[in-house]
PDB file of C-alpha atoms and ligand atoms in Angstrom:
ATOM      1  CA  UNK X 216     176.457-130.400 248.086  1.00 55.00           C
ATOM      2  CA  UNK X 217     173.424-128.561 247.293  1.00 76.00           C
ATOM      3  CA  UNK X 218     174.565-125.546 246.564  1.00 87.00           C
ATOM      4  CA  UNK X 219     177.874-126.883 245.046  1.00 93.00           C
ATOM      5  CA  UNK X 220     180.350-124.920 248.141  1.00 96.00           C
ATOM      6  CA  UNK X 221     182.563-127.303 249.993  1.00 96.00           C
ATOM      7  CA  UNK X 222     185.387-127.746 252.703  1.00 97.00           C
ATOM      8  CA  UNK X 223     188.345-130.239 252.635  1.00 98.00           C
ATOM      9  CA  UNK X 224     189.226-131.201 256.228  1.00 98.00           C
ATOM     10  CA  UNK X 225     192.848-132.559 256.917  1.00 98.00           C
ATOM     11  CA  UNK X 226     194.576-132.782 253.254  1.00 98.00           C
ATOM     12  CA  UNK X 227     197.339-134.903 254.425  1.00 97.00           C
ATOM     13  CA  UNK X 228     198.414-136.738 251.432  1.00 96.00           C
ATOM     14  CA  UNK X 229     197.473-138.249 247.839  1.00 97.00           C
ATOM     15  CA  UNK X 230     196.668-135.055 246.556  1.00 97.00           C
ATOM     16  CA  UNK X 231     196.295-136.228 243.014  1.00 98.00           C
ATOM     17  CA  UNK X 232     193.172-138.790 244.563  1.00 98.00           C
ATOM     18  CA  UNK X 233     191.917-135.605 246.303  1.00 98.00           C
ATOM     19  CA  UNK X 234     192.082-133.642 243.619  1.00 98.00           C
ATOM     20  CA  UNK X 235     190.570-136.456 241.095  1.00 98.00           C
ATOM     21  CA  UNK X 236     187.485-137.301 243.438  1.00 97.00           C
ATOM     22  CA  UNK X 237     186.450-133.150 243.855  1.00 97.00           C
ATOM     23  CA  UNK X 238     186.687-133.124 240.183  1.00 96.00           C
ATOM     24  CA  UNK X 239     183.858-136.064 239.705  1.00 95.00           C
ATOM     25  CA  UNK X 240     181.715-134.024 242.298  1.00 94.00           C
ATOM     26  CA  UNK X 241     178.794-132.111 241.078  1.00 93.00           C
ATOM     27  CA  UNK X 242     175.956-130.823 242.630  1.00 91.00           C
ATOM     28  CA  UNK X 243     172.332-132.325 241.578  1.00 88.00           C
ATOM     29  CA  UNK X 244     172.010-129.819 238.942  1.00 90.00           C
ATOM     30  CA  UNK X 245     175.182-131.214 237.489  1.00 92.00           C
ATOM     31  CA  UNK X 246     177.204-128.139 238.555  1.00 93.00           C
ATOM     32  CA  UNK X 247     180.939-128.479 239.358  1.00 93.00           C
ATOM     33  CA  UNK X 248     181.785-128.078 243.152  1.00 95.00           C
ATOM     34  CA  UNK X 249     183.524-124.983 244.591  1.00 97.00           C
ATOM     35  CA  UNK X 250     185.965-126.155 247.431  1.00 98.00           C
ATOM     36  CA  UNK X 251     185.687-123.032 249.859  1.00 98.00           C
ATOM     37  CA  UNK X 252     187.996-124.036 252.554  1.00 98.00           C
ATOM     38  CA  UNK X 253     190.861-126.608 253.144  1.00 98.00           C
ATOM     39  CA  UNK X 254     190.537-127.153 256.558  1.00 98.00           C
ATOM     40  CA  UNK X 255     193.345-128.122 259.061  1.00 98.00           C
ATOM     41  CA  UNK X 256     192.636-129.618 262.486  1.00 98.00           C
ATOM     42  CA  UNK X 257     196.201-129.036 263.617  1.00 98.00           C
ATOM     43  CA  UNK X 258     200.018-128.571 261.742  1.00 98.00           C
ATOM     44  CA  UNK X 259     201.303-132.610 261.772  1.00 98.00           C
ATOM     45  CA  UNK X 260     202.323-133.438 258.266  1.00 98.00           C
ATOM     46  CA  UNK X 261     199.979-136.671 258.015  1.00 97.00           C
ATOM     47  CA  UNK X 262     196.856-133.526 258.248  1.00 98.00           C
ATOM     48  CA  UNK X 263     198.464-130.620 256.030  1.00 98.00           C
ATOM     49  CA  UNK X 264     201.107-132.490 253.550  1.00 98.00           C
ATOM     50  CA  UNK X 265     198.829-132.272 250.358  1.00 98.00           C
ATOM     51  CA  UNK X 266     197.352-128.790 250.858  1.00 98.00           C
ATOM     52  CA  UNK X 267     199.713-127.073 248.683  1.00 98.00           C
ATOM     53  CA  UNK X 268     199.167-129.062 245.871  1.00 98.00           C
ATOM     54  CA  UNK X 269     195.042-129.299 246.327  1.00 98.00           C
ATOM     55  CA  UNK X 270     195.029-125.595 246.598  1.00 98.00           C
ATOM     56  CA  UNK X 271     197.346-125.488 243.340  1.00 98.00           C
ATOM     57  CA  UNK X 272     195.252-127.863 242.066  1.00 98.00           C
ATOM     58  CA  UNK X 273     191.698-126.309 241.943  1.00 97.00           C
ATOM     59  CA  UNK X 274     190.682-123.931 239.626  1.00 96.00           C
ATOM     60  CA  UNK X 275     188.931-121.356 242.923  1.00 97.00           C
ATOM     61  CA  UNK X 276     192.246-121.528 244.986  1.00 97.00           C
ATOM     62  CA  UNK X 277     190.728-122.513 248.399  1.00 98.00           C
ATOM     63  CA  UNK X 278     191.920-121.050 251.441  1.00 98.00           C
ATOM     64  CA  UNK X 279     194.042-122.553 254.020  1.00 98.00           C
ATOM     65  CA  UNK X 280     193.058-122.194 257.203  1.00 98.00           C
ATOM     66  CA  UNK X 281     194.568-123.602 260.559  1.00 98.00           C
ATOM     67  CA  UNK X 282     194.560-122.557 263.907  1.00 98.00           C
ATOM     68  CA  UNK X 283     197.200-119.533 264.963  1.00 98.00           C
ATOM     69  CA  UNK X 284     199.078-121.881 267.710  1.00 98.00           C
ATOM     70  CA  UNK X 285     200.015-124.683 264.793  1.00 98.00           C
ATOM     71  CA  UNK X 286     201.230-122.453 262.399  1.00 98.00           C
ATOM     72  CA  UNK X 287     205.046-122.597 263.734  1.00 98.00           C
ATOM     73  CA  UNK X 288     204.348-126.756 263.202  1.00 98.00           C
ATOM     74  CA  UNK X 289     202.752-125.971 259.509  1.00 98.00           C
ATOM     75  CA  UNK X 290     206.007-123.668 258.223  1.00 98.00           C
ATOM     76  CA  UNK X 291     207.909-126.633 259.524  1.00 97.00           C
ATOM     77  CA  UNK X 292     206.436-129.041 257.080  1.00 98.00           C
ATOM     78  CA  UNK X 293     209.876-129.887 255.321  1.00 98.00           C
ATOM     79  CA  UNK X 294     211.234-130.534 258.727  1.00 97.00           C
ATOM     80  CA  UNK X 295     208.854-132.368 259.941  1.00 97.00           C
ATOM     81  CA  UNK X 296     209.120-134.548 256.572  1.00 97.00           C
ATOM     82  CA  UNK X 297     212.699-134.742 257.498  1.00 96.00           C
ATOM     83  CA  UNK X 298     212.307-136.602 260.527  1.00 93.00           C
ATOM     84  CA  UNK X 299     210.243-139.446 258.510  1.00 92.00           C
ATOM     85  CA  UNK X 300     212.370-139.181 255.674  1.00 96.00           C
ATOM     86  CA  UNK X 301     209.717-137.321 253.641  1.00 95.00           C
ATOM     87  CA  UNK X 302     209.854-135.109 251.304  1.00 94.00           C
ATOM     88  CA  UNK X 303     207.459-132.328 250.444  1.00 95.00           C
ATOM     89  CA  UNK X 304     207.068-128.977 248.732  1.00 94.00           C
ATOM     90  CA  UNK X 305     206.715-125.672 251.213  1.00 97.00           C
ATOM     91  CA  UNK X 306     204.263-124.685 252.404  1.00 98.00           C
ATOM     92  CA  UNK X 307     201.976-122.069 250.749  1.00 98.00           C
ATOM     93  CA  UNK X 308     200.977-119.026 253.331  1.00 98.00           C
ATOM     94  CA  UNK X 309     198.343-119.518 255.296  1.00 98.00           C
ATOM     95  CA  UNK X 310     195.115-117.349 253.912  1.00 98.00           C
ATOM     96  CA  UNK X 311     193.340-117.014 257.207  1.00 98.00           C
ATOM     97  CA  UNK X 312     192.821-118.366 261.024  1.00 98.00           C
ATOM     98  CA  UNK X 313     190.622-120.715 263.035  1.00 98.00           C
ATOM     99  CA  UNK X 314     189.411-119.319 266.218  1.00 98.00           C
ATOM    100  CA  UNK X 315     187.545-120.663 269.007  1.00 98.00           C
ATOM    101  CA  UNK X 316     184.217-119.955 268.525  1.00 98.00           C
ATOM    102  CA  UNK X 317     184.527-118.982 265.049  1.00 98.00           C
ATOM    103  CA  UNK X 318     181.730-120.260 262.711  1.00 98.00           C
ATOM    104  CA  UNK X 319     182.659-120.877 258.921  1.00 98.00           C
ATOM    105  CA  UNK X 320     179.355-120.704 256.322  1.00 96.00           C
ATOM    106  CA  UNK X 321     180.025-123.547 253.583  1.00 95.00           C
ATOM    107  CA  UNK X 322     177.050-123.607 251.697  1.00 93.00           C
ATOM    108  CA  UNK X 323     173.968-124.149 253.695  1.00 89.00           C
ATOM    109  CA  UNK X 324     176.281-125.640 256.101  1.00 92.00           C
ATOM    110  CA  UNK X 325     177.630-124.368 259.619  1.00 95.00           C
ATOM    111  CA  UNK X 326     180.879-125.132 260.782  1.00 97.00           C
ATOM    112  CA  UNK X 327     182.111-124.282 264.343  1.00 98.00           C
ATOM    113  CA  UNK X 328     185.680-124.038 265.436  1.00 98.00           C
ATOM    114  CA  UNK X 329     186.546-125.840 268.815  1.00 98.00           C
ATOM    115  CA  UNK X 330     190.158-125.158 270.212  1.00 98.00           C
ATOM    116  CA  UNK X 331     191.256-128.114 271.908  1.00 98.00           C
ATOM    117  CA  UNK X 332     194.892-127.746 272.505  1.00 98.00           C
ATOM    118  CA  UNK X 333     197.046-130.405 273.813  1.00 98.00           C
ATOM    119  CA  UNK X 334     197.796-133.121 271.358  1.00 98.00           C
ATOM    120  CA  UNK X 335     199.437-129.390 269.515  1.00 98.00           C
ATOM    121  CA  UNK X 336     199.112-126.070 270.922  1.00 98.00           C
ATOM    122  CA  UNK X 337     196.537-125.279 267.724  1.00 98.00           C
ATOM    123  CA  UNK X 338     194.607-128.805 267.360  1.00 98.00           C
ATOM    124  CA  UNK X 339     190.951-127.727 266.651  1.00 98.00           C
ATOM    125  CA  UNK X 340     188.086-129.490 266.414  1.00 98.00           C
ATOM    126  CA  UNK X 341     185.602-128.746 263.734  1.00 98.00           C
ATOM    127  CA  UNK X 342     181.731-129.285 264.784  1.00 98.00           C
ATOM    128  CA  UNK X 343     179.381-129.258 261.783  1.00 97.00           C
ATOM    129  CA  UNK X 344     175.466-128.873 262.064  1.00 92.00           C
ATOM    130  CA  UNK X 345     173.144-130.313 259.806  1.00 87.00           C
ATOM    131  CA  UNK X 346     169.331-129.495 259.696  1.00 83.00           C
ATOM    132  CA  UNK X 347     167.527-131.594 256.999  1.00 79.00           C
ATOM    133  CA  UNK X 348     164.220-132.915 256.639  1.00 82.00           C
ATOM    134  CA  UNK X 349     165.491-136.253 258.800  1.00 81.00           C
ATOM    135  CA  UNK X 350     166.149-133.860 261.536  1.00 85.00           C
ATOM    136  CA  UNK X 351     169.554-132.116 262.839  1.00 88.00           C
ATOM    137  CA  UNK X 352     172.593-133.885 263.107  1.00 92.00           C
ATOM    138  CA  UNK X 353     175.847-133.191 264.722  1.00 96.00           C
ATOM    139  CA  UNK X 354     179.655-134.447 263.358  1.00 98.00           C
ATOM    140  CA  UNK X 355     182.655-133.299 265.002  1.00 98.00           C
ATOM    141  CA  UNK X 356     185.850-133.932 263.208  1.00 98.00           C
ATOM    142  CA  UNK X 357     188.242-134.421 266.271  1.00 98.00           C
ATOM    143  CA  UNK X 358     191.697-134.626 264.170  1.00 98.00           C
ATOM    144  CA  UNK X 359     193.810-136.483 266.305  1.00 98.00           C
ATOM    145  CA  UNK X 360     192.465-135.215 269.895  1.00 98.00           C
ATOM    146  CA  UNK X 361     190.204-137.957 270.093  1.00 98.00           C
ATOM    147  CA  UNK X 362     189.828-141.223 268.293  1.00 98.00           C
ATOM    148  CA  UNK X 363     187.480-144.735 269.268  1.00 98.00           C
ATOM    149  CA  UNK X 364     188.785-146.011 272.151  1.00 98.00           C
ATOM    150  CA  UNK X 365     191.839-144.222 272.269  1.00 98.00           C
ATOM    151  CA  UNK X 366     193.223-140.081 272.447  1.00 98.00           C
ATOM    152  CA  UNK X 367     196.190-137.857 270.663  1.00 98.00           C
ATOM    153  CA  UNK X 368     200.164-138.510 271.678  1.00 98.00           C
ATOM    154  CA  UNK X 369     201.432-136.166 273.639  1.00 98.00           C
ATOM    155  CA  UNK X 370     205.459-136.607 273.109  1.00 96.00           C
ATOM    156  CA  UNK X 371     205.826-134.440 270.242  1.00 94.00           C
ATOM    157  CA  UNK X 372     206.312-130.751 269.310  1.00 94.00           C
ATOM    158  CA  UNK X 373     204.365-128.419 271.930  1.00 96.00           C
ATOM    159  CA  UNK X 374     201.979-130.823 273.216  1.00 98.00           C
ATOM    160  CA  UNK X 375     200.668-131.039 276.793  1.00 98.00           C
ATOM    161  CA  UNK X 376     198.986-134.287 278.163  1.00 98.00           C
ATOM    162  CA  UNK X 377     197.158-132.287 281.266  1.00 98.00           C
ATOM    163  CA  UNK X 378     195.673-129.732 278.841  1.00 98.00           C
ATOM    164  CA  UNK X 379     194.623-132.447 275.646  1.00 98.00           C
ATOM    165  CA  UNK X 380     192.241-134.336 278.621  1.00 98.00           C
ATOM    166  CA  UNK X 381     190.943-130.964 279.810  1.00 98.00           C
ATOM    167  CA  UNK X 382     190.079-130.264 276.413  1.00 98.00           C
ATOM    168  CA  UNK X 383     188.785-133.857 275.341  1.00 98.00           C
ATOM    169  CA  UNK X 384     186.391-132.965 278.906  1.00 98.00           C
ATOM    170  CA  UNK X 385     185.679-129.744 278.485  1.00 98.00           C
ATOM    171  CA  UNK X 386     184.823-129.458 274.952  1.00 98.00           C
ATOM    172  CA  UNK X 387     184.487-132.977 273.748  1.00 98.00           C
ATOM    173  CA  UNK X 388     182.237-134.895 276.464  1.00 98.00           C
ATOM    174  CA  UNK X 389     180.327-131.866 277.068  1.00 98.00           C
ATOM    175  CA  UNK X 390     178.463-132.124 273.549  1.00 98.00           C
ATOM    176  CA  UNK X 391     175.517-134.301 272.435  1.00 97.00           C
ATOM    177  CA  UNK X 392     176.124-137.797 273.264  1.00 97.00           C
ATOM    178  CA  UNK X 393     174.546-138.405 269.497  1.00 97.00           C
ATOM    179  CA  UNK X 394     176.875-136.749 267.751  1.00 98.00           C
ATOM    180  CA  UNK X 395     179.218-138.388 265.762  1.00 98.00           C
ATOM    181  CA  UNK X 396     183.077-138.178 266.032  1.00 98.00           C
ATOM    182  CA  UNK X 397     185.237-138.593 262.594  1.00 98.00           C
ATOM    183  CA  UNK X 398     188.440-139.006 263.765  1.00 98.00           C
ATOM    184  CA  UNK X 399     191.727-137.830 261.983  1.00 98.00           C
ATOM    185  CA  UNK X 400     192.689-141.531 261.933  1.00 98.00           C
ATOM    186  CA  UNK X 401     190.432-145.089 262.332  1.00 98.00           C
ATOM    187  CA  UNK X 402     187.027-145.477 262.747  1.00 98.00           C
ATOM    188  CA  UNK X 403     184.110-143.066 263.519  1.00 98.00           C
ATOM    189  CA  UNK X 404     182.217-143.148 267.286  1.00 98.00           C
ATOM    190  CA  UNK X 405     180.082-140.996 268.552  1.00 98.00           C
ATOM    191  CA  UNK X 406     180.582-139.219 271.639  1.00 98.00           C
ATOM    192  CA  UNK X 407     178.496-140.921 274.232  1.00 98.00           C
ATOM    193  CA  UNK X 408     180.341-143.886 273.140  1.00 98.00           C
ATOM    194  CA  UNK X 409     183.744-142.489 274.160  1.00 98.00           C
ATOM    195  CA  UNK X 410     182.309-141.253 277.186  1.00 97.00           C
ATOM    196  CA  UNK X 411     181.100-144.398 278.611  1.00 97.00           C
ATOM    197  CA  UNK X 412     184.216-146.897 277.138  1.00 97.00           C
ATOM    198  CA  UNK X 413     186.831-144.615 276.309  1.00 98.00           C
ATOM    199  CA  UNK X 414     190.008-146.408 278.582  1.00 98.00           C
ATOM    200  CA  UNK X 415     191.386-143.317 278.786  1.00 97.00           C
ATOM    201  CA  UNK X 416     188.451-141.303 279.927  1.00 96.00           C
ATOM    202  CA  UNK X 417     186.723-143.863 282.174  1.00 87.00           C
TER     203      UNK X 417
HETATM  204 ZN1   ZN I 698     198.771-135.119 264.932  1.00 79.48          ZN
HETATM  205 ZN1   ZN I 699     197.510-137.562 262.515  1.00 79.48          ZN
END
């Protein structure tokens, strides 16, 4: 927000909210914000159904970005709306990958890409460091690989039980048990939380 750059993660719906709370965002200076990046963890329709019309929507066009294994998931959007008896728009191209390991600058902000497949063959997780005069300060945005208490389904399109808990133990429980987890659905934990009480971990 200082420096008036942002990222969208997960714009799976209500665009026209979306698109009416970025425009009453300014930086301090009073500055319009500049959304950089719409950010998908992974190709459901509940994470990507309003990026089309958010990128339509703002004036810079942000790129869509999602990781390389989703992207048969994300050109199946109407399909996938199908099956719920949804209807939606097509999808715009994507404008770029995620990759493991990647790091995306937004702002003064970092922003690493985790793969965690399993819940999808593409489901990222996004890992954001913060440095500010409090201290430093990790989020991870887990999408729908990890959630309070619980973890992602694994009956749909592509997705592999044995590989999502490798991934949840690998890349997941292996970080800070501090940092905080913003699910793609419920409540926030952190994850030395999960770790201890997670039913599904334990
Ligand atoms: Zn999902
Ligand atoms: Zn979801």
């Amino acid at each position: 927000m200082r420096t008036g750059e942002a990222a969208l993660v997960d714009p799976g719906d209500e665009a026209p909210k979306i698109l009416k709370r970025l425009e009453a965002l300014h930086t301090p200076q009073g500055a319009p914000i500049r959304v950089k990046y719409l950010l998908q963890t992974h190709g459901h329709l509940d994470h990507i159904g309003a990026s089309r019309s958010v990128k339509e929507g703002r004036p810079e066009a942000p790129r869509i970005l999602l990781h390389r294994g989703d992207e048969p998931l994300y050109l199946n959007l109407l399909e996938q709306g199908r099956i719920f008896g949804l209807s939606y728009d097509s999808p715009l191209p994507l404008d770029g990958y995620l990759e493991d390991g990647q790091d995306l600058r937004v702002g003064d902000l970092k922003l690493s890409v985790i793969h965690t497949p399993g819940h999808s063959p593409g489901s990222v997780c996004l890992r954001l460091h913060e440095d500010s005069s409090a201290g430093t300060s990790e989020t991870l945005y887990s999408g729908d690989t990890l959630f309070q208490g619980s973890v992602g389904r694994t009956d749909l399109w592509g997705a592999d039980q044995d590989q999502m808990f490798s991934s949840i133990k690998r890349r997941i429980l292996t970080l800070d048990d501090d940092t905080l987890v913003c699910p793609g659905h419920g409540p926030d934990t952190r994850v030395g939380v999960e770790k201890r009480s997670n039913p599904f971990l334990t």
